[in-house]
XYZ file of C-alpha atoms in Angstrom:
629
model
C -33.137 38.638 38.926
C -31.017 41.064 37.032
C -29.039 38.181 35.526
C -32.285 36.528 34.443
C -33.370 39.773 32.828
C -30.087 40.058 30.997
C -30.340 36.502 29.738
C -33.863 37.108 28.470
C -32.869 40.326 26.754
C -29.915 38.667 24.991
C -30.142 38.127 21.268
C -27.555 37.375 18.548
C -28.034 40.867 17.227
C -27.440 42.526 20.640
C -24.298 40.538 21.445
C -20.834 41.692 20.489
C -19.554 38.108 20.747
C -20.344 35.237 18.342
C -23.176 32.911 19.202
C -22.540 29.304 20.132
C -23.518 28.262 16.577
C -21.223 30.844 15.048
C -18.430 29.767 17.347
C -18.949 26.138 16.395
C -18.915 27.018 12.702
C -15.700 28.943 13.219
C -14.154 25.871 14.811
C -15.381 23.690 11.952
C -14.004 26.117 9.380
C -10.726 26.424 11.201
C -10.510 22.654 11.575
C -10.996 22.104 7.843
C -8.388 24.663 6.818
C -5.963 23.482 9.467
C -6.464 19.893 8.400
C -5.754 20.885 4.814
C -2.615 22.718 5.873
C -1.547 19.917 8.199
C -1.889 17.365 5.400
C 1.072 18.994 3.631
C 3.287 18.923 6.712
C 6.039 16.359 6.919
C 5.084 12.964 8.239
C 7.012 12.457 11.496
C 7.797 8.882 10.424
C 9.744 10.270 7.459
C 12.652 10.960 9.803
C 13.912 7.445 9.121
C 15.498 8.775 5.950
C 18.129 10.616 7.964
C 19.837 7.375 8.905
C 20.964 6.501 5.388
C 24.279 7.841 4.148
C 26.268 7.290 1.005
C 29.043 9.828 1.381
C 32.434 8.310 0.814
C 34.073 11.433 2.160
C 32.848 10.780 5.702
C 34.942 7.605 5.877
C 31.964 5.422 6.740
C 31.005 4.144 3.326
C 27.515 3.242 2.203
C 25.198 2.169 5.028
C 23.062 -0.354 3.166
C 21.113 -1.585 6.156
C 20.047 1.964 6.990
C 19.148 2.568 3.334
C 17.144 -0.672 3.199
C 15.323 0.267 6.398
C 14.579 3.726 4.996
C 12.870 2.284 1.927
C 11.125 -0.445 3.933
C 9.810 1.978 6.581
C 8.853 4.713 4.138
C 5.705 6.527 5.345
C 3.995 6.113 1.958
C 0.372 5.214 2.690
C -0.822 1.708 1.829
C -4.091 2.671 0.182
C -4.080 0.644 -3.046
C -6.503 -2.264 -3.121
C -6.453 -5.450 -5.121
C -8.821 -4.062 -7.768
C -6.458 -1.121 -8.346
C -3.465 -3.390 -8.861
C -5.405 -5.701 -11.144
C -6.516 -2.902 -13.454
C -3.042 -1.345 -13.395
C -1.659 -4.748 -14.390
C -4.263 -5.358 -17.095
C -4.447 -1.929 -18.689
C -1.586 0.038 -17.188
C 0.705 -0.037 -20.203
C -1.955 -0.148 -22.939
C -1.304 3.125 -24.702
C 0.077 4.772 -27.787
C 2.687 2.048 -28.227
C -0.107 -0.390 -29.039
C -2.641 1.933 -30.650
C -0.292 4.042 -32.814
C 3.304 2.779 -32.560
C 2.221 -0.594 -33.915
C 1.452 1.147 -37.232
C 5.086 2.077 -37.831
C 6.159 -1.431 -36.781
C 3.659 -2.908 -39.235
C 5.031 -0.727 -42.045
C 8.642 -1.681 -41.309
C 8.267 -5.379 -40.544
C 4.958 -6.641 -41.908
C 2.156 -8.400 -39.995
C 4.118 -11.571 -39.220
C 7.094 -9.631 -37.818
C 4.698 -7.477 -35.791
C 2.997 -10.512 -34.278
C 6.259 -12.358 -33.651
C 7.966 -9.367 -32.018
C 5.080 -8.623 -29.669
C 4.689 -12.316 -28.779
C 8.362 -12.752 -27.881
C 8.459 -9.438 -26.021
C 5.310 -10.459 -24.177
C 6.936 -13.742 -23.112
C 9.940 -11.776 -21.865
C 7.667 -9.398 -19.955
C 5.792 -12.298 -18.385
C 9.058 -13.712 -17.056
C 10.227 -10.284 -15.873
C 7.016 -9.401 -14.057
C 6.940 -12.796 -12.344
C 10.480 -12.188 -11.056
C 9.459 -8.715 -9.897
C 6.423 -10.154 -8.140
C 8.549 -12.597 -6.153
C 10.852 -9.811 -4.978
C 8.072 -7.277 -4.347
C 5.976 -9.647 -2.227
C 8.973 -10.459 -0.027
C 10.367 -6.897 0.003
C 7.515 -4.399 -0.691
C 9.800 -1.396 -0.279
C 9.704 2.121 -1.662
C 11.486 2.367 -4.988
C 10.993 -1.344 -5.680
C 13.286 -2.454 -8.527
C 15.591 0.572 -8.189
C 16.127 -0.418 -4.557
C 16.647 -4.056 -5.570
C 19.391 -3.013 -7.981
C 21.166 -1.289 -5.097
C 20.469 -4.030 -2.599
C 21.336 -7.145 -4.558
C 24.178 -5.645 -6.581
C 26.187 -4.140 -3.711
C 29.123 -5.211 -1.568
C 28.839 -5.394 2.199
C 30.012 -7.214 5.327
C 29.614 -11.030 5.485
C 26.132 -12.349 6.246
C 25.111 -15.684 7.753
C 21.787 -17.038 8.888
C 22.293 -15.514 12.339
C 24.308 -12.420 11.466
C 23.070 -9.257 9.868
C 25.489 -6.939 8.109
C 26.988 -4.241 10.273
C 26.376 -0.628 9.457
C 28.952 1.506 7.706
C 30.321 -1.329 5.582
C 31.537 -0.322 2.129
C 29.101 -1.271 -0.601
C 28.401 -0.694 -4.272
C 25.100 1.051 -4.973
C 26.422 2.269 -8.333
C 24.089 0.234 -10.546
C 21.128 0.986 -8.279
C 21.997 4.683 -8.505
C 22.131 4.487 -12.300
C 18.912 2.464 -12.554
C 17.024 4.681 -10.117
C 17.928 7.880 -11.947
C 17.426 6.199 -15.319
C 13.883 5.271 -14.326
C 13.165 8.651 -12.752
C 14.444 10.559 -15.806
C 12.401 8.275 -18.015
C 9.141 9.250 -16.334
C 10.169 12.894 -15.885
C 10.525 13.224 -19.668
C 7.506 11.035 -20.409
C 5.173 13.486 -18.622
C 5.695 16.454 -21.000
C 6.051 13.977 -23.853
C 2.611 12.513 -23.212
C 0.993 15.903 -22.624
C 2.381 17.045 -25.977
C 1.003 13.824 -27.454
C -2.415 14.432 -25.894
C -2.560 17.925 -27.381
C -1.552 16.535 -30.771
C -4.391 14.002 -30.717
C -6.758 16.959 -30.831
C -5.300 17.780 -34.254
C -7.017 14.657 -35.575
C -10.400 16.406 -35.517
C -8.898 19.520 -37.127
C -7.708 17.321 -39.993
C -11.026 15.546 -40.456
C -13.053 18.743 -40.166
C -13.569 20.458 -43.540
C -11.941 23.840 -43.805
C -9.436 23.266 -40.998
C -6.674 25.878 -40.924
C -3.363 24.550 -42.222
C 0.066 25.875 -43.084
C 3.189 24.632 -44.849
C 6.456 23.622 -43.145
C 9.254 22.314 -45.363
C 6.706 21.778 -48.086
C 4.431 19.649 -45.865
C 0.911 20.638 -44.899
C 0.433 20.946 -41.130
C -2.473 21.861 -38.907
C -2.624 25.494 -37.752
C -3.435 24.647 -34.133
C -0.693 26.331 -32.083
C -2.875 28.400 -29.753
C -5.327 25.550 -29.268
C -2.457 23.202 -28.397
C -1.349 25.532 -25.579
C -4.881 25.532 -24.176
C -5.085 21.745 -24.252
C -1.637 21.447 -22.653
C -2.878 23.592 -19.747
C -6.010 21.485 -19.306
C -4.199 18.152 -19.450
C -1.352 19.252 -17.165
C -3.682 20.641 -14.493
C -5.823 17.494 -14.622
C -2.868 15.124 -14.213
C -1.293 17.178 -11.403
C -4.591 17.384 -9.499
C -5.052 13.615 -9.710
C -1.635 13.020 -8.177
C -2.199 15.586 -5.419
C -5.061 13.388 -4.253
C -2.372 10.889 -3.262
C -1.931 7.247 -4.137
C -5.663 6.615 -3.866
C -6.312 9.305 -6.469
C -3.770 7.678 -8.776
C -5.276 4.241 -8.185
C -8.853 5.342 -8.849
C -7.870 7.311 -11.957
C -5.933 4.368 -13.376
C -8.839 2.081 -12.532
C -11.160 4.221 -14.674
C -8.611 4.780 -17.452
C -7.834 1.059 -17.629
C -11.512 0.121 -17.838
C -11.896 2.478 -20.812
C -8.806 1.090 -22.558
C -9.699 -2.546 -21.903
C -13.271 -2.006 -23.104
C -11.976 -0.307 -26.259
C -9.578 -3.134 -27.086
C -12.212 -5.823 -26.509
C -14.681 -3.846 -28.614
C -12.114 -3.460 -31.393
C -11.362 -7.195 -31.381
C -15.057 -8.006 -31.834
C -15.410 -5.327 -34.518
C -12.230 -6.488 -36.253
C -13.518 -10.056 -36.463
C -16.744 -8.805 -38.053
C -14.868 -6.585 -40.520
C -12.584 -9.483 -41.463
C -15.510 -11.806 -42.083
C -17.989 -9.394 -43.669
C -15.743 -7.074 -45.641
C -12.313 -5.523 -45.916
C -10.404 -3.508 -48.472
C -9.189 -4.307 -51.939
C -5.644 -3.860 -53.224
C -6.341 -0.157 -53.915
C -7.584 0.406 -50.381
C -11.265 0.645 -51.442
C -13.897 -0.894 -49.152
C -15.522 -4.068 -50.423
C -17.749 -6.775 -49.007
C -15.585 -9.870 -49.329
C -14.086 -12.172 -46.715
C -10.565 -11.073 -45.783
C -9.009 -13.934 -43.819
C -5.222 -13.800 -44.163
C -5.273 -12.396 -47.677
C -2.926 -9.529 -46.760
C -0.362 -12.022 -45.423
C 0.000 -13.273 -49.008
C -0.216 -9.925 -50.762
C 1.611 -7.669 -50.079
C 3.118 -10.284 -47.723
C 3.737 -11.402 -44.125
C 7.280 -10.012 -43.762
C 8.860 -6.770 -44.912
C 12.484 -5.574 -44.931
C 13.713 -8.998 -43.836
C 15.520 -9.482 -40.520
C 16.140 -5.756 -40.041
C 12.407 -5.147 -40.275
C 11.854 -7.729 -37.545
C 14.465 -6.040 -35.302
C 12.747 -2.695 -35.813
C 9.462 -4.118 -34.549
C 11.164 -5.427 -31.385
C 12.027 -1.877 -30.401
C 8.421 -0.760 -30.897
C 7.152 -3.751 -28.918
C 9.443 -2.867 -26.023
C 8.112 0.702 -26.067
C 4.531 -0.607 -26.068
C 5.100 -2.723 -22.940
C 6.713 0.139 -20.986
C 4.951 0.754 -17.675
C 4.252 -2.889 -16.884
C 6.709 -2.726 -13.982
C 4.588 -0.084 -12.191
C 2.758 -2.944 -10.488
C 5.933 -3.700 -8.534
C 6.506 -0.020 -7.755
C 3.001 0.186 -6.275
C 3.648 -2.742 -3.906
C 4.933 -0.402 -1.173
C 1.564 1.389 -1.192
C -0.654 -1.706 -1.281
C -2.708 -2.825 1.689
C -1.832 -6.504 1.390
C 0.881 -7.078 -1.242
C 1.251 -10.779 -0.399
C -2.365 -11.361 -1.415
C -3.004 -8.676 -4.056
C 0.294 -8.625 -5.939
C 0.429 -12.277 -7.144
C -3.103 -11.982 -8.513
C -2.267 -8.738 -10.302
C 0.978 -10.183 -11.680
C -0.914 -13.068 -13.244
C -3.154 -10.626 -15.106
C -0.174 -9.856 -17.339
C -0.816 -13.165 -19.114
C -4.273 -12.022 -20.203
C -3.075 -8.586 -21.245
C -0.336 -10.073 -23.396
C -2.607 -12.695 -24.925
C -5.824 -10.783 -25.430
C -4.942 -7.129 -25.713
C -1.680 -7.333 -27.620
C -1.453 -10.599 -29.522
C -5.097 -10.984 -30.569
C -5.658 -7.304 -31.422
C -2.455 -7.073 -33.472
C -3.266 -10.337 -35.234
C -6.536 -8.763 -36.367
C -4.812 -5.505 -37.321
C -2.388 -7.461 -39.516
C -5.308 -8.997 -41.407
C -7.076 -5.665 -42.015
C -4.294 -3.194 -42.859
C -1.588 -3.909 -45.499
C 1.931 -2.991 -44.465
C 2.338 -0.844 -47.583
C -0.519 1.484 -46.642
C 1.103 4.972 -46.902
C -0.954 6.291 -43.969
C 1.025 4.126 -41.539
C 4.097 6.327 -42.001
C 2.280 9.662 -42.240
C 2.225 10.083 -38.462
C 5.028 12.265 -37.122
C 4.902 10.959 -33.551
C 3.589 8.156 -31.372
C 0.235 9.834 -30.693
C -0.813 10.725 -34.221
C -4.138 8.985 -34.668
C -3.945 9.367 -38.454
C -1.169 6.730 -38.423
C -2.945 4.321 -36.067
C -3.640 0.961 -37.758
C -6.665 0.631 -35.467
C -8.139 3.866 -36.853
C -7.107 3.020 -40.430
C -8.777 -0.395 -40.313
C -12.046 1.190 -39.123
C -11.834 3.866 -41.828
C -11.302 1.179 -44.457
C -14.515 -0.492 -43.326
C -16.417 2.717 -44.059
C -17.448 3.356 -40.436
C -17.585 7.111 -39.944
C -18.027 7.596 -36.172
C -15.765 4.958 -34.663
C -12.439 6.495 -35.811
C -13.185 9.506 -33.608
C -14.123 7.188 -30.765
C -10.799 5.402 -31.137
C -9.017 8.740 -31.130
C -10.727 9.542 -27.806
C -9.400 6.241 -26.455
C -5.912 7.165 -27.661
C -6.214 10.495 -25.834
C -7.315 8.755 -22.627
C -4.404 6.341 -22.992
C -1.998 9.246 -23.296
C -3.437 10.888 -20.165
C -3.166 7.579 -18.333
C 0.534 7.336 -19.154
C 1.020 10.948 -18.085
C -0.708 10.176 -14.794
C 1.612 7.211 -14.279
C 4.594 9.420 -15.142
C 4.138 11.665 -12.094
C 3.465 8.648 -9.891
C 6.480 6.659 -11.118
C 8.947 9.556 -11.094
C 7.901 10.948 -7.703
C 8.074 7.580 -5.925
C 11.426 6.777 -7.488
C 12.893 10.170 -6.599
C 11.644 9.821 -3.013
C 13.187 6.343 -2.718
C 16.496 7.604 -4.123
C 16.484 10.419 -1.570
C 15.722 7.975 1.229
C 18.860 6.085 0.222
C 20.792 9.369 -0.040
C 21.198 8.932 -3.783
C 19.250 12.117 -4.481
C 18.877 15.500 -2.728
C 17.441 14.964 0.764
C 14.487 17.344 0.302
C 12.970 14.918 -2.235
C 12.401 12.461 0.637
C 9.811 14.847 2.102
C 6.598 12.835 2.500
C 3.576 14.605 3.933
C 0.942 13.245 6.294
C -1.189 12.022 3.393
C 1.669 9.866 2.165
C 2.522 12.087 -0.804
C 6.190 12.664 -1.745
C 5.317 16.335 -1.997
C 8.488 17.915 -3.351
C 9.048 15.052 -5.799
C 5.520 15.544 -7.165
C 6.153 19.292 -7.464
C 9.433 18.712 -9.353
C 7.728 16.299 -11.761
C 4.823 18.704 -12.255
C 7.127 21.656 -12.957
C 8.982 19.665 -15.611
C 5.598 19.062 -17.185
C 5.709 22.720 -18.239
C 8.065 21.591 -21.009
C 4.896 20.418 -22.706
C 4.243 24.030 -23.731
C 6.784 23.371 -26.467
C 3.713 21.930 -28.193
C 2.630 25.534 -28.720
C 5.686 26.269 -30.868
C 6.745 25.285 -34.364
C 9.490 23.161 -32.727
C 6.826 20.801 -31.479
C 8.104 17.795 -33.415
C 11.793 18.288 -32.494
C 10.876 18.584 -28.809
C 8.781 15.440 -29.060
C 11.559 13.424 -30.715
C 14.275 14.361 -28.207
C 12.066 13.768 -25.176
C 11.216 10.395 -26.661
C 14.938 9.702 -27.124
C 15.600 10.223 -23.398
C 13.023 7.596 -22.484
C 13.489 5.241 -25.432
C 15.704 2.505 -23.948
C 15.005 3.201 -20.282
C 12.571 0.320 -19.859
C 15.019 -2.169 -21.399
C 17.606 -1.386 -18.718
C 14.941 -1.511 -16.002
C 13.624 -4.916 -17.063
C 17.105 -6.366 -17.443
C 18.021 -5.136 -13.951
C 14.904 -6.745 -12.477
C 15.845 -10.089 -14.009
C 19.474 -9.791 -12.851
C 18.402 -8.810 -9.318
C 16.110 -11.842 -9.174
C 18.890 -14.163 -10.367
C 21.268 -12.778 -7.736
C 18.603 -12.929 -5.032
C 17.720 -16.575 -5.713
C 21.404 -17.535 -5.692
C 21.973 -15.776 -2.368
C 18.736 -17.177 -0.910
C 19.823 -20.761 -1.503
C 23.469 -20.093 -0.620
C 22.511 -18.683 2.774
C 20.511 -21.766 3.710
C 16.956 -20.820 2.792
C 14.483 -22.920 0.816
C 12.008 -21.899 -1.863
C 9.143 -23.024 0.395
C 9.853 -19.980 2.568
C 8.867 -17.607 -0.247
C 5.362 -16.184 0.048
C 5.159 -16.001 -3.759
C 7.396 -17.940 -6.105
C 7.861 -17.086 -9.770
C 6.395 -20.004 -11.760
C 9.123 -19.598 -14.398
C 11.866 -19.342 -11.762
C 15.450 -18.387 -12.459
C 15.233 -19.803 -15.982
C 12.602 -17.216 -16.799
C 14.829 -14.441 -15.435
C 17.748 -15.645 -17.569
C 15.440 -15.611 -20.594
C 14.312 -12.087 -19.754
C 17.868 -10.819 -19.201
C 19.129 -12.385 -22.430
C 16.221 -11.040 -24.451
C 16.743 -7.505 -23.122
C 20.418 -7.647 -24.107
C 19.419 -8.811 -27.593
C 16.957 -5.911 -27.895
C 19.743 -3.479 -26.974
C 21.908 -4.991 -29.706
C 19.039 -4.845 -32.207
C 18.332 -1.224 -31.303
C 21.990 -0.324 -31.814
C 21.977 -1.947 -35.245
C 18.679 -0.407 -36.388
C 19.727 2.967 -34.933
C 23.083 2.928 -36.707
C 21.708 1.502 -39.938
C 17.934 2.049 -40.009
C 15.554 0.803 -42.646
C 16.018 2.994 -45.737
C 19.337 4.437 -44.564
C 20.548 4.665 -48.170
C 18.168 7.576 -48.757
C 19.271 9.461 -45.629
C 21.982 12.085 -45.299
C 24.843 11.645 -42.851
C 23.386 14.274 -40.510
C 20.009 12.553 -40.540
C 21.607 9.227 -39.651
C 23.563 10.769 -36.771
C 20.473 12.461 -35.352
C 18.378 9.304 -35.745
C 21.043 7.202 -34.007
C 21.224 9.458 -30.956
C 17.451 9.689 -30.791
C 17.299 5.899 -30.828
C 20.166 5.213 -28.399
C 20.518 8.292 -26.172
C 19.450 6.505 -22.969
C 22.325 3.983 -23.151
C 25.258 6.422 -22.814
C 23.411 8.251 -20.029
C 23.151 5.036 -18.015
C 26.832 4.220 -18.604
C 27.891 7.735 -17.562
C 25.842 7.595 -14.353
C 27.132 4.132 -13.423
C 30.821 4.690 -14.212
C 30.819 8.205 -12.763
C 29.285 7.083 -9.472
C 31.554 4.071 -9.238
C 34.726 6.076 -9.834
C 33.642 8.805 -7.436
C 32.602 6.463 -4.629
C 35.301 3.784 -5.249
C 32.771 1.003 -4.669
C 33.137 -2.760 -4.938
C 31.153 -5.649 -6.435
C 28.835 -7.717 -4.263
C 29.251 -11.413 -3.426
C 26.084 -13.491 -3.180
C 26.982 -14.754 0.301
C 27.163 -11.162 1.495
C 23.639 -10.070 0.582
C 21.301 -8.754 3.262
C 18.165 -10.878 3.015
C 16.645 -9.726 6.304
C 16.109 -5.981 6.312
C 12.786 -4.790 4.953
C 10.882 -8.085 4.840
C 7.208 -7.321 5.380
C 6.564 -10.756 6.921
C 9.236 -12.965 8.457
C 7.130 -15.975 9.485
C 5.186 -16.778 6.337
C 6.180 -20.410 6.000
C 3.338 -21.755 8.153
C 0.788 -19.506 6.449
C 1.997 -20.494 3.005
C 1.879 -24.184 3.910
C -1.724 -23.785 5.085
C -2.677 -22.093 1.828
C -0.953 -24.800 -0.231
C -2.721 -27.508 1.778
C -6.029 -25.778 1.096
C -5.252 -25.657 -2.623
C -4.811 -29.421 -2.658
C -8.594 -29.763 -2.284
C -9.439 -27.378 -5.085
C -11.100 -28.876 -8.190
C -8.972 -29.026 -11.307
C -10.741 -26.124 -13.024
C -10.070 -23.863 -10.050
C -6.385 -24.825 -9.967
C -6.096 -23.996 -13.668
C -7.954 -20.700 -13.207
C -5.824 -19.645 -10.227
C -2.631 -20.556 -12.093
C -3.420 -17.956 -14.740
C -5.508 -15.533 -12.634
């Protein structure tokens, strides 16, 4: 009875202990906070990285099989879906290289050189991405092409159809080491570079606003926007870092949205450009008129400018504009079904090259003369005042759309910055898993985030605060120099790895029917891509040493311009030669390649044959559509 009385008299207010509801809420609260804390703890599967070793001093040599297993078994989460890959492929590299950099290329080479350079570079990129797709579908490993450079350009114990290479065999990861760090440094410098660019795009509205504060530097009028730039740097940096801390799904969703905006803008500009060309353009003095344009500007002032050197200069700009295309292959390790999603995404490159680059630049070349002084007024690759897209809209007398295009340029810059943290962090983690970088960078938490690599990339983003100083332009130029030729080396290495892989695949008794995805351009396409990349390196050396208008430059200006144009090349050579001399590595033979470790699916031949048999019954229109899409 007394117990019943006590139970009746009990109330939340009279109890010194929490009620059942309060206790449950405490558990819920504790569970949420503990889950948040646990998400940053190391994934237990990440212990596979401890098996890889590259120390020559231990007398064991480079354990390539362990390194390959480390990248293949990386605990990165496979959260990317087909729609993410498709939008990354379509709009991933659409950025300032197209929207703004094309203006400088137009001024140096003329509309015909601009179109020719982007078309040939696009053909090279199509071949390169197809080769990457074939490798990434078969080996969707962390680090992708950096790992392929190590794997297919190394020396190891003999391999046969029934014999895997033994561990601790001496190998040559020197080129993979150089390519991995080259790619990582590229993105590490691109992050502050793009944040600086994003803050500079804000200056566009300061210029167009009446009464904007300005000051003089070396006799040139500049925007007084230093404090505002620092504020925008903070906003952009925090936004990009937060997106990447949401993991690969956050990156995928952000790029999905960014790419939709960029693709919509380019399609809208193409339609607008056609209307402007038909209904009215500009006269020889740059004044708007209402006459049909056609290809009038190809006749006066002309289709080409500065001859062959002008054409070579546009090749360099085209290569910069296509940078980031290879991220599709890097994302393969975090894709749910790379064998199904990756080939479809790879084929989207055709449409991006055709529609977004070739068609849009063809229209630009008919609306903006190459001698328009505004094309060279921009001091960097994100200056909307020098964008031929913006200039062509201004010439048509449309007042609102230039600001809209500047917003698109800003979104493009943020998209590249977002990709910078993703690309650098995944590459650093893969290098660490192969023991080609400090081991702590291989730390991957339970949400699949390479945590320390993301932190390192984010911290280097603080260099963007140089935008809040009067050395803004110098900082921009030298960061751009570090990343200038990086993509050329990356693309050439992809093509070379594919050539070596195909040779070893046939030599070791395999057939092409065993490949889940086969590059439609094959080895010939990879040879074309490799050759073209070498030619671009030669052209860049020539235009860097003797740029257009070098007669008017001082010796010091020419030296600075050369190093800003070619700085990435000596860095790659130093990393490769230094590693090779230190590790005393050897060159790989095709018969010795390991074609087993890290394959996502070993028995795909039957599945592929079923799919090919099913395609035999497709109507012709569907076969044509699936070939391109």
